[in-house]
XYZ file of C-alpha atoms in Angstrom:
331
model
C -20.877 24.981 -53.682
C -22.443 27.567 -55.640
C -25.055 29.822 -54.262
C -28.584 28.444 -54.506
C -31.151 30.004 -56.518
C -34.344 31.104 -55.971
C -37.374 31.627 -58.510
C -37.505 35.208 -59.828
C -33.742 35.718 -59.868
C -32.363 36.409 -63.505
C -29.342 37.833 -65.040
C -29.036 41.184 -66.328
C -26.795 42.879 -68.860
C -26.346 46.318 -69.995
C -24.043 48.557 -72.515
C -22.726 51.950 -72.913
C -21.328 52.958 -76.348
C -19.588 56.174 -77.218
C -20.757 58.340 -74.466
C -24.470 57.459 -74.621
C -26.540 56.373 -71.662
C -26.434 52.974 -70.231
C -29.104 50.707 -71.717
C -30.235 47.186 -70.954
C -28.970 44.542 -73.768
C -31.469 42.254 -75.169
C -32.405 39.400 -72.470
C -31.129 36.018 -72.615
C -33.711 33.851 -73.788
C -33.669 31.306 -70.811
C -36.022 30.086 -68.042
C -35.641 31.501 -64.622
C -33.616 31.019 -62.248
C -30.429 32.017 -63.505
C -27.299 34.123 -62.538
C -24.948 36.082 -64.277
C -21.475 36.668 -62.674
C -19.014 37.358 -65.546
C -18.795 38.998 -68.908
C -15.993 39.178 -71.555
C -15.673 41.207 -74.513
C -13.051 41.010 -77.317
C -15.174 43.135 -80.044
C -18.665 44.639 -80.010
C -19.787 41.674 -81.937
C -17.867 39.173 -79.898
C -19.204 39.122 -76.058
C -19.732 36.491 -73.596
C -21.556 36.192 -70.325
C -21.621 33.480 -68.035
C -22.860 32.219 -64.504
C -25.105 29.138 -63.914
C -28.746 28.215 -64.509
C -30.539 25.354 -62.692
C -27.253 24.677 -60.756
C -25.532 24.058 -64.374
C -22.902 26.025 -65.830
C -24.181 28.745 -68.252
C -22.490 30.567 -71.054
C -24.021 32.980 -73.763
C -22.622 34.684 -76.924
C -23.644 37.756 -78.450
C -22.753 38.423 -82.015
C -23.964 41.784 -82.356
C -27.527 41.008 -83.280
C -28.583 38.141 -80.820
C -27.564 35.936 -77.711
C -27.062 32.270 -78.525
C -26.523 29.440 -75.956
C -23.803 27.247 -77.170
C -23.526 23.382 -76.087
C -21.910 22.685 -72.742
C -20.283 19.395 -71.658
C -22.299 16.720 -70.431
C -23.052 17.335 -66.697
C -20.780 15.267 -64.244
C -23.472 13.510 -61.874
C -21.054 14.038 -58.993
C -21.062 17.595 -59.306
C -23.228 19.969 -57.458
C -23.934 23.562 -57.859
C -21.495 23.606 -60.796
C -21.177 27.170 -62.198
C -18.909 29.697 -64.327
C -17.397 32.277 -62.222
C -14.896 33.764 -64.963
C -14.573 34.207 -68.393
C -12.231 35.851 -71.025
C -12.027 35.906 -74.668
C -9.727 37.414 -77.470
C -10.152 38.848 -80.954
C -9.207 35.645 -82.761
C -12.168 33.955 -81.336
C -10.544 32.073 -78.279
C -12.772 31.917 -75.053
C -11.795 30.372 -71.861
C -14.302 29.979 -68.707
C -13.469 28.811 -65.277
C -15.415 28.126 -62.218
C -16.138 25.407 -59.790
C -18.401 22.822 -58.418
C -18.831 20.674 -55.166
C -18.084 17.015 -55.574
C -20.612 15.078 -53.568
C -18.378 11.932 -53.664
C -14.998 13.260 -52.438
C -16.614 16.092 -50.454
C -14.398 18.666 -51.918
C -14.717 21.644 -54.200
C -13.406 20.997 -57.559
C -12.318 23.391 -60.462
C -14.020 23.948 -63.914
C -11.955 24.748 -66.734
C -13.336 24.995 -70.303
C -12.197 26.097 -73.891
C -14.140 27.292 -76.671
C -13.576 25.117 -79.974
C -15.472 27.579 -81.961
C -18.663 25.449 -81.980
C -18.519 23.984 -78.248
C -17.096 24.178 -74.833
C -14.486 21.464 -74.091
C -13.293 20.653 -70.868
C -9.747 21.074 -69.648
C -7.706 19.624 -66.706
C -5.706 22.016 -64.527
C -3.304 20.281 -62.597
C -2.815 20.471 -58.745
C -6.144 22.217 -58.141
C -8.300 19.560 -56.498
C -9.844 21.348 -53.508
C -9.819 24.586 -55.219
C -12.335 26.862 -57.011
C -11.228 29.152 -60.128
C -12.954 32.666 -60.045
C -11.505 34.541 -62.895
C -9.335 34.304 -66.275
C -7.513 36.736 -68.445
C -5.895 36.029 -71.846
C -2.897 37.815 -72.599
C -0.806 37.549 -75.816
C -2.005 33.927 -76.455
C -1.478 32.583 -73.007
C -3.827 32.937 -70.038
C -3.982 33.078 -66.327
C -6.690 31.842 -63.981
C -6.998 32.295 -60.377
C -8.776 31.224 -57.325
C -8.999 29.967 -53.876
C -5.804 28.971 -52.288
C -4.808 31.376 -53.494
C -3.678 29.477 -56.565
C -2.919 30.531 -59.990
C -2.583 28.534 -63.355
C -0.830 29.487 -66.586
C -2.258 28.481 -69.734
C 1.037 28.195 -72.087
C 2.435 25.970 -74.681
C -0.927 24.185 -75.041
C -1.418 23.068 -71.490
C -2.225 24.364 -67.981
C 0.617 24.780 -65.610
C 0.569 25.603 -61.756
C 2.551 28.689 -60.601
C 4.018 29.182 -57.233
C 1.851 31.529 -55.061
C 2.847 33.367 -51.759
C 1.556 31.491 -48.830
C -1.580 33.483 -47.378
C -3.531 31.745 -44.674
C -7.399 31.841 -45.781
C -6.190 33.568 -49.201
C -8.175 33.471 -52.150
C -8.101 35.460 -55.425
C -11.020 36.733 -56.923
C -10.292 38.674 -59.892
C -7.162 38.885 -62.533
C -6.119 41.617 -64.895
C -3.100 42.274 -66.819
C -1.533 44.691 -69.451
C 1.363 42.355 -70.567
C 2.793 38.938 -69.817
C 5.356 40.574 -67.243
C 2.539 42.842 -65.724
C -0.470 40.815 -64.174
C -2.526 41.919 -61.142
C -4.693 39.613 -59.007
C -6.830 40.650 -56.059
C -8.974 38.818 -53.593
C -8.713 38.229 -49.776
C -6.604 37.201 -46.881
C -9.687 36.062 -44.536
C -11.701 39.243 -44.863
C -9.306 41.964 -45.736
C -7.730 42.782 -49.150
C -5.156 40.715 -50.886
C -3.313 42.034 -53.928
C -0.373 39.797 -55.862
C 1.506 40.839 -58.933
C 3.302 38.743 -61.779
C 6.251 40.222 -63.317
C 6.933 37.646 -65.694
C 9.057 35.489 -63.269
C 7.193 35.043 -60.264
C 4.226 36.264 -58.033
C 4.697 38.414 -55.072
C 2.463 40.054 -52.594
C 2.174 43.924 -52.890
C 1.055 46.055 -49.732
C -1.983 47.901 -49.959
C -4.281 50.012 -47.625
C -6.244 48.120 -45.070
C -9.813 47.140 -46.039
C -12.779 45.735 -44.184
C -13.873 43.624 -47.190
C -12.190 41.457 -49.859
C -11.384 43.063 -53.135
C -13.525 41.643 -55.703
C -12.132 43.097 -59.084
C -9.005 44.896 -60.660
C -8.486 46.482 -64.073
C -5.057 47.094 -65.222
C -4.425 49.949 -67.849
C -0.360 50.345 -68.013
C 2.400 49.406 -65.613
C 1.751 52.596 -63.711
C -2.065 52.664 -63.613
C -4.491 49.879 -62.267
C -7.515 50.092 -60.254
C -9.117 47.754 -57.893
C -12.501 47.730 -55.849
C -14.037 45.911 -53.001
C -17.143 47.206 -51.169
C -16.738 50.597 -49.984
C -13.151 50.556 -51.073
C -11.526 51.961 -54.595
C -7.842 51.375 -54.797
C -5.562 52.896 -57.246
C -2.053 51.920 -58.220
C 0.323 54.589 -59.654
C 3.510 52.699 -60.587
C 4.796 52.843 -56.884
C 2.182 51.903 -54.407
C -1.811 51.257 -54.027
C -3.489 54.316 -52.570
C -7.320 54.656 -51.393
C -9.338 56.928 -53.747
C -12.496 58.305 -52.082
C -15.582 57.248 -54.143
C -19.416 57.510 -53.567
C -20.001 53.893 -54.086
C -20.732 51.861 -50.968
C -21.147 48.593 -52.437
C -18.594 48.389 -55.295
C -18.031 44.891 -57.037
C -16.425 45.903 -60.464
C -14.331 48.456 -61.997
C -13.625 49.149 -65.756
C -10.585 51.311 -66.538
C -10.583 52.845 -70.294
C -8.218 55.500 -69.123
C -6.768 57.259 -66.321
C -9.954 60.032 -66.940
C -12.449 57.357 -67.672
C -13.265 54.906 -64.877
C -16.430 53.321 -64.021
C -17.202 51.448 -60.694
C -20.378 49.384 -60.234
C -21.973 47.425 -57.421
C -24.971 46.451 -55.549
C -28.723 48.058 -56.298
C -27.346 49.135 -59.529
C -25.072 51.641 -58.465
C -22.857 53.367 -61.006
C -20.383 56.022 -60.578
C -17.867 57.509 -63.092
C -14.513 59.233 -62.543
C -12.992 61.567 -64.896
C -9.496 62.050 -63.358
C -10.697 64.824 -60.804
C -14.183 64.145 -59.733
C -16.736 61.281 -59.324
C -20.261 61.500 -60.602
C -23.110 58.951 -59.931
C -24.895 58.036 -63.064
C -28.559 56.408 -63.609
C -28.609 52.784 -63.921
C -31.223 51.026 -66.111
C -31.829 48.284 -63.592
C -31.287 47.819 -60.017
C -29.323 44.440 -60.820
C -26.153 43.598 -58.530
C -23.693 44.385 -61.031
C -20.873 41.885 -60.693
C -18.450 42.100 -63.821
C -17.761 44.416 -66.569
C -15.726 44.433 -69.867
C -14.701 46.921 -72.700
C -14.091 45.509 -75.953
C -13.558 48.829 -77.886
C -12.599 52.281 -77.110
C -15.900 54.064 -75.528
C -17.863 50.963 -75.133
C -18.476 48.853 -71.884
C -20.719 45.813 -70.927
C -21.788 44.932 -67.678
C -23.249 41.935 -66.310
C -24.888 40.879 -63.071
C -27.996 39.624 -61.289
C -31.429 40.741 -60.244
C -34.096 39.469 -58.134
C -37.520 40.403 -59.158
C -39.688 42.198 -56.591
C -43.322 41.225 -55.663
C -44.714 43.760 -58.061
C -42.456 42.681 -60.865
C -43.746 38.923 -60.439
C -47.488 40.171 -60.618
C -47.010 42.090 -64.050
C -45.137 41.146 -67.021
C -41.611 42.573 -67.224
C -40.975 44.706 -70.327
C -38.715 42.958 -72.965
C -35.959 45.002 -74.159
C -35.255 44.682 -77.960
C -31.791 44.155 -79.165
C -31.589 47.511 -80.913
C -31.697 49.223 -77.356
C -28.229 48.178 -76.760
C -27.075 51.314 -78.721
C -24.320 49.371 -80.627
């Protein structure tokens, strides 16, 4: 089931454009509690964030001026703790959201898959996924891949979702997916508590060796067939076209990575940690919030969006939190 929410927990979104400082985006107009776990951006005026609110799926769209909350499909009364864990969009207006819920009747986890029609979200069926949760999705050249616990992967092609054979991994789960082309897709996650990395070459998914880790890998960003990055807690890994290697970084709780170029890498995580890699050195950067940053996306050269969740302190709850107007997004 999705994590239980407590009062004082809200989503947070920040953006950085053209080398300017990180700034908080306009807040979502929605009551507490709500969580944000994913962000997708196709253009500066087409940005999605997703998570859950009141144990129901939550999606919000940024059009360059304000956030809107589009209609979601009716709730299934048998589903508990339903939420969106991954979202992807493309410049042509397409968007796909995935996640999961707990079915109290069958006592199993079930996947959620939703496609954006241009005016509302419509549910889709992903075959052979009962008992699994989908954690992330990516759109490439009109097709899409979604990955989740199992490990499992499903491919959206020719107007339908199709299951794909995956390497057998005991206690395996995939948490993030990213690709540069239909024949160059990476997915990362965990085998029990250590790292798991798999790659799709256009024909099949295969497991790829990686340095040992003490924690799962939670995000991956692919730039080219010879350049990809992955993060998980105190580990930052880099693919050079031949192997994955560990890169020392100052972040101790990394959750997400965004790669704009080999010399422009951002890593973020718990307590608002932000670090930048310029190809030679890491530098810690100030964050406008102490949110736990969970996801990031780059819709245009020089622009990055990040989404996460923060819990108000006792002092926050005694005073009115400042409202950040839309113009502070610096876009």
